[in-house]
Coordinates of C-alpha atoms in Angstrom, one line a residue:
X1 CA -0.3 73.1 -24.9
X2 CA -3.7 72.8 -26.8
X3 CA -3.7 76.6 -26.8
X4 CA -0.4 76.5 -28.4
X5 CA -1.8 74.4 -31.1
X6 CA -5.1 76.5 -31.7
X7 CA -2.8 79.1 -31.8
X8 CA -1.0 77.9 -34.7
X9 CA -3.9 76.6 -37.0
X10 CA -5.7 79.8 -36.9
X11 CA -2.3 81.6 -37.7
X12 CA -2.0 79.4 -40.9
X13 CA -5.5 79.7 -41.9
X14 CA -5.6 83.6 -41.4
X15 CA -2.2 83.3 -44.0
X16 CA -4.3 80.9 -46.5
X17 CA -0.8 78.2 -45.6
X18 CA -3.7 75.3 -46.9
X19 CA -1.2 73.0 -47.7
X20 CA 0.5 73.4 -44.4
X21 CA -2.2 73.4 -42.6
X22 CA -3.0 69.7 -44.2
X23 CA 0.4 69.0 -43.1
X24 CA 0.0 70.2 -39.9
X25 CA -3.4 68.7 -39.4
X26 CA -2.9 65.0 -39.9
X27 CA 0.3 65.5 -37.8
X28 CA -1.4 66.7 -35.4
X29 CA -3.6 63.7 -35.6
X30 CA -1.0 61.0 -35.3
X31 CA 0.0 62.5 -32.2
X32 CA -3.1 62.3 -31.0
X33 CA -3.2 58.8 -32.1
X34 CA 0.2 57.9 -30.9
X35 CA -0.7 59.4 -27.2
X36 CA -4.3 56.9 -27.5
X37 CA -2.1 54.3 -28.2
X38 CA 0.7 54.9 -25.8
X39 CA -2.5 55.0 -22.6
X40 CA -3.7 51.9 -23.9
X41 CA -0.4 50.5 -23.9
X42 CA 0.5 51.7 -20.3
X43 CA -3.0 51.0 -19.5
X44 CA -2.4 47.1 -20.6
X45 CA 1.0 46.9 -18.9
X46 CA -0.7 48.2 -15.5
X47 CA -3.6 45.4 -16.2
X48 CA -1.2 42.5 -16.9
X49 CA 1.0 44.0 -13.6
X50 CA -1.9 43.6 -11.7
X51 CA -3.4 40.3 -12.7
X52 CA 0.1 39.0 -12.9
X53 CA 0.7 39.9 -8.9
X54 CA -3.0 38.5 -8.0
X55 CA -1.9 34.9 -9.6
X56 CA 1.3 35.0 -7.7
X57 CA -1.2 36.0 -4.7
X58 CA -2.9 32.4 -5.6
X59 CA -0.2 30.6 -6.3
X60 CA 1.7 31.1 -3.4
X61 CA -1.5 30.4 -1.3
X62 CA -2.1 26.9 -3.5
X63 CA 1.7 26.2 -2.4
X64 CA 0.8 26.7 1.3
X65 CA -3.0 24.7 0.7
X66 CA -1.7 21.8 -0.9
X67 CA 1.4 21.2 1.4
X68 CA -1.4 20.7 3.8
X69 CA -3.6 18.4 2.0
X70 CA -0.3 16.6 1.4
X71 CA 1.0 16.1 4.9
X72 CA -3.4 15.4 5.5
X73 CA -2.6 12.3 3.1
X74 CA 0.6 11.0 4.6
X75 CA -1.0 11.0 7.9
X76 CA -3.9 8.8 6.8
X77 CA -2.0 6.6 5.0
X78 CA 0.1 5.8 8.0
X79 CA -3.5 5.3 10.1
X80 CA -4.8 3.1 7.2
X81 CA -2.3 0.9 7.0
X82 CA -1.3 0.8 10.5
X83 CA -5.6 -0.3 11.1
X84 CA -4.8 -3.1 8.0
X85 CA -1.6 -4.6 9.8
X86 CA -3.5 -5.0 13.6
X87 CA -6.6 -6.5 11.5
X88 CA -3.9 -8.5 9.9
X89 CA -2.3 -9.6 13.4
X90 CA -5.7 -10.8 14.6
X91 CA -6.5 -12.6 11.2
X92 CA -3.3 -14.7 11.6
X93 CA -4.9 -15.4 15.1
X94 CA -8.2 -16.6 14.2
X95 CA -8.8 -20.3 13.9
X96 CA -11.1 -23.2 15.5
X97 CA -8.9 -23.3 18.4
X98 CA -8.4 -20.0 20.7
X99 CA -4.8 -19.3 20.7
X100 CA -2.5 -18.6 23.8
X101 CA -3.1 -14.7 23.6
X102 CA -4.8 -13.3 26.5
X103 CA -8.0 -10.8 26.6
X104 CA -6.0 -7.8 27.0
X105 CA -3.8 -8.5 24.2
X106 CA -6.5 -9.1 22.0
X107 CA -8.6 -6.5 23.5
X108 CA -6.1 -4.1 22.4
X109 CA -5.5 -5.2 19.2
X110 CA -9.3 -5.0 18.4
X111 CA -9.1 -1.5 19.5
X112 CA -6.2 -0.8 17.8
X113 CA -7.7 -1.5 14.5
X114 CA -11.1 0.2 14.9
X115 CA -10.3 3.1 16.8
X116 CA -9.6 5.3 14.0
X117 CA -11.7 6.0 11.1
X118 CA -10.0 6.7 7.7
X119 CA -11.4 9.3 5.6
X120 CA -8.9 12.3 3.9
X121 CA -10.0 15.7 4.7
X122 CA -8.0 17.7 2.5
X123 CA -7.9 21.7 2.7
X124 CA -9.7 22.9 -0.4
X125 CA -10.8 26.6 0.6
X126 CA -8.8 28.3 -1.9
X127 CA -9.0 26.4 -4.9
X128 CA -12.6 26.3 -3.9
X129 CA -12.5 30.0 -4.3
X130 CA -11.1 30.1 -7.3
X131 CA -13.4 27.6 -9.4
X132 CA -16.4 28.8 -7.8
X133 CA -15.3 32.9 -8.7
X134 CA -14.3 31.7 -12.5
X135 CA -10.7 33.1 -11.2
X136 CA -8.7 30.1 -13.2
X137 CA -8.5 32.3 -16.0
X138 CA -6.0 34.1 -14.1
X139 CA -3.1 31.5 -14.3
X140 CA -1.0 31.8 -17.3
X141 CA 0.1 27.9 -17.7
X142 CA -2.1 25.6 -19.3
X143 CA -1.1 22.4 -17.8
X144 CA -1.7 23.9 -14.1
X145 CA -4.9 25.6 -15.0
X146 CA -6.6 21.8 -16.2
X147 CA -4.9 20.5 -13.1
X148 CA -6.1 22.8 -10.7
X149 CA -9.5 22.6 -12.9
X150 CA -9.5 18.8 -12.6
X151 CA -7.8 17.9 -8.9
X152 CA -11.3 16.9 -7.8
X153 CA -12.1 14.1 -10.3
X154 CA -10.1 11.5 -8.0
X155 CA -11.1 12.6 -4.5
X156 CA -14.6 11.6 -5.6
X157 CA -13.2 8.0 -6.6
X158 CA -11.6 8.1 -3.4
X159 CA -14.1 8.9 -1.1
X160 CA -16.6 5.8 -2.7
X161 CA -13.3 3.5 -1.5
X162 CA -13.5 4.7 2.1
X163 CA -17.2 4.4 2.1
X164 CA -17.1 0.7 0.6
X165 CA -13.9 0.2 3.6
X166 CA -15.6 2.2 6.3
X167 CA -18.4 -0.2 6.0
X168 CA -16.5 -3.5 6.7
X169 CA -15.5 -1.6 9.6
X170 CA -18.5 -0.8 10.9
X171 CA -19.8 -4.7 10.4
X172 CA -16.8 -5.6 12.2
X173 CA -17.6 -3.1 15.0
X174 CA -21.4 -4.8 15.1
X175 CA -20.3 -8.4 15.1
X176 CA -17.6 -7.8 17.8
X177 CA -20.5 -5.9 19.8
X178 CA -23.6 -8.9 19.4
X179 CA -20.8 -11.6 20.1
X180 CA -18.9 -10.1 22.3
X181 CA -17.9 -7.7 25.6
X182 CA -17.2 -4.3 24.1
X183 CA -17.2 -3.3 27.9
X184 CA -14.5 -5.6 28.8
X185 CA -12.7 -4.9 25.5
X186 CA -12.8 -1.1 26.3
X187 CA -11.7 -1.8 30.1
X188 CA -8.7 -4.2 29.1
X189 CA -7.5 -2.2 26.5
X190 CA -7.5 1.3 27.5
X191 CA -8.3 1.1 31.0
X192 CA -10.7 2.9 32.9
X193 CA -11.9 5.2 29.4
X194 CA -14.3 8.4 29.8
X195 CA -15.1 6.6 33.7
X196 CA -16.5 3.0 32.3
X197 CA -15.8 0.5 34.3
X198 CA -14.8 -2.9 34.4
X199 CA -17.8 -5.0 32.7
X200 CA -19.9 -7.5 35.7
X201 CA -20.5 -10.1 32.8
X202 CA -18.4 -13.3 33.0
X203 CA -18.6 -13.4 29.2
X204 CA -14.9 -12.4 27.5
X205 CA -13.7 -12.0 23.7
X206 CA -11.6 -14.9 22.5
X207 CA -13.9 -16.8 21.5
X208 CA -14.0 -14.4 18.8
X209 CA -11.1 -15.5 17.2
X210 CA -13.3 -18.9 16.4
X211 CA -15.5 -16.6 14.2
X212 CA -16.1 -17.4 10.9
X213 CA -18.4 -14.4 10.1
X214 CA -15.4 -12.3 11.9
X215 CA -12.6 -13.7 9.4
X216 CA -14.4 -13.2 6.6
X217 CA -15.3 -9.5 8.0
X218 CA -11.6 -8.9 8.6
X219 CA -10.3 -10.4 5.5
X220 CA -12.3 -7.8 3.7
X221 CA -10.8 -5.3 5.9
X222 CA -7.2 -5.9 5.3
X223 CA -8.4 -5.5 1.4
X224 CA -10.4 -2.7 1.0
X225 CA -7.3 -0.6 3.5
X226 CA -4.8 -2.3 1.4
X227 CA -6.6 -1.4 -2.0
X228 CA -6.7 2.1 -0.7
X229 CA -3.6 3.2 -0.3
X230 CA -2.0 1.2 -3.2
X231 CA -4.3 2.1 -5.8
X232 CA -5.4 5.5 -4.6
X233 CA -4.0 7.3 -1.8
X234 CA -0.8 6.7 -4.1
X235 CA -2.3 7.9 -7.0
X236 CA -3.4 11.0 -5.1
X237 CA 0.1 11.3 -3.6
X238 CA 1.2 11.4 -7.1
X239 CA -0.7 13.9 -8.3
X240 CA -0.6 16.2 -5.5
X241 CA 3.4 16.1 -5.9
X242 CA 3.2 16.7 -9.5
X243 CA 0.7 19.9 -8.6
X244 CA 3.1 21.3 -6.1
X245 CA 6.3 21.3 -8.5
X246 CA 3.8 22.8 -11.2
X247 CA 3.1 25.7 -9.0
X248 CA 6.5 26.1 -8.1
X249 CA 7.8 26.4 -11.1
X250 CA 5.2 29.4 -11.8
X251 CA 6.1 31.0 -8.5
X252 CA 9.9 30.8 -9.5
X253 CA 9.4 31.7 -13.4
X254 CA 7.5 35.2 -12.4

């Protein structure tokens, strides 16, 4: 083809066709200019193809991360206030006169309510990726892209509230263990546990329900779990739902 062309200009400029020549010339250069452009162009479509299937790459595996973070949440919502209505049960309890509950029951309860520690651990390995590499560029709605760029802002609320709760817990742990029999509470509640046995002490645990320190300890228990969830493992509930139907949307609209 480029032959062709040389071809043709030196036969018009052995024949003195100027004029045509001109002609021939700056059409010659459009072409050329037209094929630049049309590259460019396919060039561009190829890029935005490519970037376009990397952030459906992304999106999908958001959907998958924060389904996970979600189910992470409902499950330590459930242990939170499950903790709260056992610490609850024994506040109702506690009084200047032991009630007629028996060391195993209370035992239990006790363990019940300290047994599990509440802290959310969400899944945050890909979005971590994605900040971290500067990659949120690659997502085409605005609204997601300052969600996704923003998500964190309340986990770091939310992990000073467990702290401040997971505290009170641990007091409640000490008092329980200076006052009391955490061998015989052990024993009587979950029997013989990792091969302890029964405590040779004659001292039990209901006289911890005439505890003072202990309901104070408790009632700041039942607050700091209830204040939690309400006012923000709700809130992050909230906004983890509205992330989810955000990113479907995008998986659906591509």
């Amino acid at each position: 083809m480029i032959k062709f062309f040389r071809k043709i200009r030196q036969n018009m400029i052995k024949e003195n066709k100027a004029s045509k020549y001109l002609l021939y010339a700056i059409g010659e250069i459009f072409l050329v200019v037209i094929g630049i452009l049309i590259a460019l162009q396919i060039n561009n479509w190829n890029e935005d193809s490519k970037q376009s299937r990397i952030e459906q790459q992304y999106l999908v595996a958001l959907k998958e991360e924060f389904k996970y973070s979600h189910q992470k949440l409902e499950q330590v919502i459930a242990v939170n206030k499950s903790n709260a209505d056992y610490a609850l049960k024994i506040s109702d309890l506690m009084g200047p006169d032991i009630p007629a509950i028996t060391e195993k029951e209370f035992s239990t309860l006790a363990m019940e309510m300290t047994n599990w520690e509440v802290i959310y651990h969400p899944n945050q390995a890909v979005l971590d990726e994605i900040i971290s590499s500067g990659k949120l560029s690659i997502f085409s709605n605005a609204k997601l892209k300052f969600a996704l760029s923003s998500s964190k802002g309340l986990l770091s609320k939310i992990r000073f509230q467990e702290d401040e709760h997971a505290v009170v817990r641990r007091d409640i742990i000490a008092i329980m263990n200076a006052d009391g029999n955490a061998k015989k509470m052990i024993t009587d509640a979950q029997g013989d546990t990792f091969d302890i046995k029964e405590s040779k002490f004659k001292l039990g645990n209901l006289h911890l329900l005439q505890s003072q320190k202990l309901e104070n300890e408790l009632t700041d228990f039942i607050l700091t779990a209830r204040y939690l969830n309400q006012n923000y493992y709700e809130e992050l509930k909230t906004e983890l739902d509205a992330m989810l139907k955000l990113i479907d949307n995008e998986i659906d609209s591509k």
